[in-house]
Amino acid sequence: MPAYSSPIRRLIRSRGALLAGVLGSVAALLVTTAGPAAAAEPPAPGKPVQPGQAWMGAGTRIEQGPASSADGGMSTMDTSGVQGIDVSHWQGAINWGSVKAAGIDFAYMKATEGTSFKDSRFSANYTGSYNAGLIRGAYHFARPDASNGATQANYFASSGGGWSRDGKTLPGVLDIEHNPSGSMCYGLSTTQMRTWVNDFYNTYKARTTRDVVIYTTASWWNTCTGNWTGMSTKSPLWVAHWGTTSPNIPSGFPTWTIWQYSATGRVSGVSGDVDRNKFNGTMTRLLALANNTA
């Protein structure tokens, strides 16, 4: 016959087991959030990227070849000047305190894509980077075959791409590059593409008061806009050019404001590869860009 167990003893045991379970769950949570989570693997080179799953550089690698650990004329360990990274959900959970301690001054994170996709890690990245003391901003991955530019600019501005003069928020970015899911120029003529970009710019400025930053490559811009110079005096340029000591600049732009020089950088706090960027100026100038006092 089993030994007698009073209701009081059974209650104490059950509460003790419950408490142990809760403490164990908390400990496990602390372990899993202490460092960066393992990064997910994006589609392999040559595989189409499904709508909603693109990232900054997804089309660039079609033009410039799959990134390798040796890409970039600058070493991925070079921390000279004002350094930044750009991220999306593909990087997984990020320890932003470690990123800041590693000498990274600014970060851009994917907010939206097309007309209905919001990056699953955007809120965590946007808040985490801010709390760690980085100057940060949001980018929109353009899908010109999905809608007109105004529609996507409105979606971006309403879904994380806004701006405020708080010393920590950079203007939003229009990421427009080689289509990672189909034809290079999304089926648009050069005239149609110019209209698309201009509509996005005008709508974003009306919503935020800021000039949108344009991320692109010289090859894509010159081909798909027909060497258009119409944005050269309006939008800061973020140029993507890996494996060189000096990036090629798209037609019309006088110089680059941000240069994505590597797609295979390594930074403490981020699991796996991460895009590395350099700002063309001092920290004072970066703050001026954030505060619209440039």
Coordinates of C-alpha atoms in Angstrom, one line a residue:
M1 CA 0.0 0.0 0.0
P2 CA 1.4 3.4 -0.9
A3 CA 2.5 5.6 1.9
Y4 CA -0.1 8.2 3.0
S5 CA 0.4 11.7 1.6
S6 CA -1.6 14.5 3.2
P7 CA -3.3 17.1 0.9
I8 CA -1.0 19.8 2.4
R9 CA 2.1 17.8 1.5
R10 CA 0.8 17.2 -2.0
L11 CA 0.1 20.9 -2.4
I12 CA 3.6 21.8 -1.3
R13 CA 5.1 19.3 -3.7
S14 CA 3.0 20.5 -6.7
R15 CA 3.9 24.1 -5.9
G16 CA 7.5 23.2 -5.7
A17 CA 7.5 21.4 -9.0
L18 CA 5.7 24.4 -10.6
L19 CA 8.3 26.8 -9.2
A20 CA 11.1 24.6 -10.4
G21 CA 9.6 24.5 -13.9
V22 CA 9.2 28.2 -14.0
L23 CA 12.7 28.9 -12.9
G24 CA 14.0 26.3 -15.4
S25 CA 12.1 28.1 -18.2
V26 CA 13.5 31.5 -17.2
A27 CA 17.0 30.1 -17.1
A28 CA 16.6 28.6 -20.6
L29 CA 15.3 31.9 -21.9
L30 CA 18.2 33.8 -20.4
V31 CA 20.6 31.4 -22.1
T32 CA 19.0 31.7 -25.5
T33 CA 18.8 35.5 -25.4
A34 CA 22.3 36.1 -24.0
G35 CA 23.9 36.0 -27.4
P36 CA 23.0 36.1 -31.1
A37 CA 20.7 33.3 -32.3
A38 CA 21.9 31.2 -35.2
A39 CA 21.3 32.9 -38.5
A40 CA 19.0 31.4 -41.1
E41 CA 20.3 30.4 -44.5
P42 CA 19.0 32.5 -47.3
P43 CA 18.3 30.9 -50.7
A44 CA 21.4 29.7 -52.4
P45 CA 22.9 31.7 -55.3
G46 CA 21.0 31.0 -58.5
K47 CA 17.8 30.1 -56.6
P48 CA 14.9 32.6 -57.0
V49 CA 14.1 34.7 -53.9
Q50 CA 10.4 34.5 -53.1
P51 CA 8.6 37.8 -52.5
G52 CA 8.8 38.8 -48.9
Q53 CA 12.1 37.0 -48.4
A54 CA 14.5 39.5 -50.1
W55 CA 17.3 41.3 -48.3
M56 CA 19.6 44.2 -49.1
G57 CA 22.1 42.7 -51.6
A58 CA 19.9 39.8 -52.8
G59 CA 20.0 41.2 -56.3
T60 CA 23.5 42.6 -56.0
R61 CA 24.9 39.1 -55.7
I62 CA 23.4 38.2 -59.1
E63 CA 25.5 41.0 -60.7
Q64 CA 28.7 40.7 -58.6
G65 CA 28.7 37.0 -57.9
P66 CA 28.2 35.1 -54.7
A67 CA 30.0 36.8 -51.8
S68 CA 33.0 35.1 -50.4
S69 CA 35.0 35.5 -47.3
A70 CA 37.7 37.3 -49.3
D71 CA 35.4 39.9 -50.9
G72 CA 36.0 43.6 -50.3
G73 CA 39.1 45.6 -50.9
M74 CA 38.7 46.6 -47.3
S75 CA 39.2 43.9 -44.7
T76 CA 35.9 43.0 -42.9
M77 CA 37.9 43.6 -39.7
D78 CA 38.7 47.2 -40.7
T79 CA 37.0 49.5 -38.2
S80 CA 38.3 52.8 -39.5
G81 CA 35.9 55.6 -39.9
V82 CA 32.2 55.5 -39.3
Q83 CA 31.1 51.9 -39.7
G84 CA 27.7 50.3 -40.1
I85 CA 25.8 47.1 -40.8
D86 CA 22.5 46.3 -42.5
V87 CA 20.3 43.4 -41.3
S88 CA 17.1 41.5 -41.9
H89 CA 15.4 38.5 -40.4
W90 CA 18.1 36.3 -42.0
Q91 CA 20.5 37.3 -39.3
G92 CA 18.3 36.0 -36.5
A93 CA 18.3 37.5 -33.0
I94 CA 21.1 40.1 -32.6
N95 CA 22.9 41.2 -29.4
W96 CA 23.0 44.9 -30.2
G97 CA 25.0 45.7 -27.1
S98 CA 27.8 43.6 -28.5
V99 CA 27.4 45.2 -32.0
K100 CA 27.9 48.6 -30.4
A101 CA 30.9 47.5 -28.4
A102 CA 32.4 46.1 -31.6
G103 CA 32.7 49.7 -33.0
I104 CA 29.5 49.8 -35.1
D105 CA 28.0 53.3 -35.2
F106 CA 24.9 52.8 -37.3
A107 CA 22.6 50.2 -38.6
Y108 CA 19.8 49.8 -41.1
M109 CA 17.3 47.1 -40.9
K110 CA 14.7 45.8 -43.3
A111 CA 11.2 47.0 -42.5
T112 CA 9.1 46.2 -45.6
E113 CA 9.0 44.7 -49.0
G114 CA 6.6 45.4 -51.8
T115 CA 3.1 46.2 -50.6
S116 CA 2.4 43.7 -47.9
F117 CA 5.5 42.1 -46.4
K118 CA 7.0 43.3 -43.1
D119 CA 10.2 41.8 -41.9
S120 CA 9.6 39.6 -38.9
R121 CA 12.7 40.9 -37.0
F122 CA 12.2 44.6 -37.7
S123 CA 10.6 45.7 -34.4
A124 CA 13.2 43.8 -32.4
N125 CA 16.1 45.2 -34.4
Y126 CA 14.8 48.7 -34.5
T127 CA 14.2 48.9 -30.8
G128 CA 17.3 46.9 -29.8
S129 CA 19.7 49.0 -31.9
Y130 CA 18.2 52.2 -30.5
N131 CA 18.5 51.0 -26.9
A132 CA 22.1 50.0 -27.5
G133 CA 23.0 53.5 -28.6
L134 CA 23.3 53.0 -32.4
I135 CA 22.0 55.5 -34.9
R136 CA 19.6 53.4 -36.9
G137 CA 17.1 53.5 -39.8
A138 CA 14.8 51.4 -41.9
Y139 CA 14.9 50.2 -45.5
H140 CA 12.2 49.1 -48.0
F141 CA 13.0 46.4 -50.6
A142 CA 11.4 47.6 -53.7
R143 CA 9.2 45.4 -55.9
P144 CA 8.4 47.7 -58.8
D145 CA 6.4 44.9 -60.5
A146 CA 3.9 44.7 -57.6
S147 CA 2.5 48.3 -57.5
N148 CA 3.4 51.9 -58.3
G149 CA 6.1 53.7 -56.3
A150 CA 3.6 55.9 -54.3
T151 CA 1.8 52.8 -52.9
Q152 CA 5.0 51.2 -51.7
A153 CA 6.3 54.5 -50.2
N154 CA 3.1 54.9 -48.2
Y155 CA 3.3 51.3 -47.0
F156 CA 6.9 51.8 -45.9
A157 CA 6.3 55.1 -44.1
S158 CA 3.4 53.6 -42.2
S159 CA 5.2 50.4 -41.3
G160 CA 8.5 51.5 -39.8
G161 CA 10.0 53.8 -42.3
G162 CA 9.0 57.0 -40.6
W163 CA 11.4 59.6 -39.2
S164 CA 11.8 61.8 -36.2
R165 CA 14.5 64.3 -35.2
D166 CA 15.7 62.4 -32.1
G167 CA 19.4 62.1 -32.9
K168 CA 19.0 58.4 -33.4
T169 CA 16.9 58.0 -36.6
L170 CA 18.3 58.0 -40.1
P171 CA 16.1 58.8 -43.2
G172 CA 14.5 55.8 -44.8
V173 CA 16.1 53.8 -47.7
L174 CA 14.7 52.8 -51.0
D175 CA 16.5 49.5 -51.7
I176 CA 16.2 49.2 -55.5
E177 CA 18.4 46.6 -57.2
H178 CA 18.5 43.7 -59.6
N179 CA 15.3 41.7 -59.3
P180 CA 16.2 38.5 -57.3
S181 CA 13.1 36.8 -58.4
G182 CA 12.9 37.5 -62.2
S183 CA 13.9 39.9 -64.9
M184 CA 16.5 42.4 -63.9
C185 CA 14.4 45.6 -64.3
Y186 CA 11.1 44.0 -63.1
G187 CA 9.6 44.3 -66.6
L188 CA 9.6 48.1 -66.6
S189 CA 11.0 50.3 -69.3
T190 CA 13.6 53.0 -68.3
T191 CA 10.9 55.7 -68.5
Q192 CA 8.6 53.7 -66.3
M193 CA 11.3 53.0 -63.8
R194 CA 12.2 56.7 -63.6
T195 CA 8.5 57.4 -62.9
W196 CA 8.4 54.7 -60.3
V197 CA 11.4 56.0 -58.4
N198 CA 10.3 59.6 -58.6
D199 CA 6.8 58.7 -57.3
F200 CA 8.3 56.8 -54.4
Y201 CA 10.6 59.7 -53.6
N202 CA 7.9 62.3 -53.7
T203 CA 5.4 60.3 -51.6
Y204 CA 8.0 59.4 -49.0
K205 CA 9.1 63.1 -48.7
A206 CA 5.5 64.2 -48.3
R207 CA 5.0 61.7 -45.5
T208 CA 8.3 62.2 -43.6
T209 CA 9.8 65.6 -44.8
R210 CA 13.0 63.7 -45.7
D211 CA 14.7 62.8 -48.9
V212 CA 14.8 59.0 -49.2
V213 CA 18.3 57.4 -49.4
I214 CA 18.7 55.2 -52.5
Y215 CA 20.6 51.9 -52.3
T216 CA 21.6 50.5 -55.6
T217 CA 24.5 49.4 -57.9
A218 CA 26.0 51.3 -60.8
S219 CA 25.2 48.5 -63.1
W220 CA 21.5 48.2 -62.2
W221 CA 20.9 51.9 -62.1
N222 CA 22.5 52.7 -65.4
T223 CA 20.7 49.8 -67.1
C224 CA 17.2 50.1 -65.6
T225 CA 16.9 53.9 -65.4
G226 CA 18.9 54.6 -68.6
N227 CA 21.7 56.5 -66.9
W228 CA 19.2 58.8 -65.2
T229 CA 20.6 61.8 -63.4
G230 CA 17.3 63.0 -62.0
M231 CA 17.9 61.9 -58.4
S232 CA 21.5 63.1 -58.1
T233 CA 20.7 66.3 -56.3
K234 CA 17.8 64.9 -54.2
S235 CA 18.7 61.5 -52.7
P236 CA 21.9 60.5 -50.8
L237 CA 23.5 57.5 -52.5
W238 CA 24.1 54.1 -50.8
V239 CA 26.2 52.2 -53.3
A240 CA 26.8 48.5 -53.3
H241 CA 30.1 47.4 -54.7
W242 CA 32.0 44.4 -53.2
G243 CA 35.5 43.3 -53.9
T244 CA 37.0 46.7 -54.7
T245 CA 38.9 49.6 -53.0
S246 CA 36.8 52.2 -54.7
P247 CA 33.1 51.7 -55.7
N248 CA 31.7 52.5 -59.1
I249 CA 29.1 55.3 -58.8
P250 CA 25.8 55.3 -60.8
S251 CA 25.3 58.0 -63.4
G252 CA 24.6 61.5 -62.1
F253 CA 25.4 60.9 -58.4
P254 CA 28.4 63.1 -57.4
T255 CA 29.7 60.6 -54.7
W256 CA 28.5 58.0 -52.3
T257 CA 27.1 58.7 -48.8
I258 CA 27.2 55.0 -47.7
W259 CA 29.2 52.2 -49.3
Q260 CA 28.3 48.6 -48.8
Y261 CA 31.7 47.1 -49.3
S262 CA 31.2 43.5 -48.1
A263 CA 28.4 41.0 -47.8
T264 CA 30.4 38.6 -45.7
G265 CA 31.4 40.8 -42.8
R266 CA 31.6 39.5 -39.2
V267 CA 30.6 41.5 -36.2
S268 CA 30.4 40.5 -32.6
G269 CA 26.7 40.1 -31.6
V270 CA 25.6 38.9 -35.1
S271 CA 25.6 35.2 -36.0
G272 CA 27.2 34.5 -39.4
D273 CA 27.7 36.8 -42.3
V274 CA 26.5 40.4 -42.2
D275 CA 26.7 43.3 -44.7
R276 CA 29.4 45.8 -43.7
N277 CA 29.1 49.5 -44.7
K278 CA 31.1 52.7 -44.3
F279 CA 29.8 56.2 -44.0
N280 CA 31.5 58.9 -46.1
G281 CA 32.2 61.4 -43.4
T282 CA 32.7 61.9 -39.7
M283 CA 30.3 61.0 -36.9
T284 CA 29.3 64.6 -36.8
R285 CA 28.2 64.4 -40.4
L286 CA 26.2 61.2 -39.7
L287 CA 24.4 62.9 -36.9
A288 CA 23.7 65.8 -39.3
L289 CA 22.1 63.3 -41.7
A290 CA 20.0 61.9 -38.9
N291 CA 18.8 65.2 -37.7
N292 CA 18.4 66.8 -41.2
T293 CA 20.9 69.6 -40.4
A294 CA 23.3 68.6 -43.2

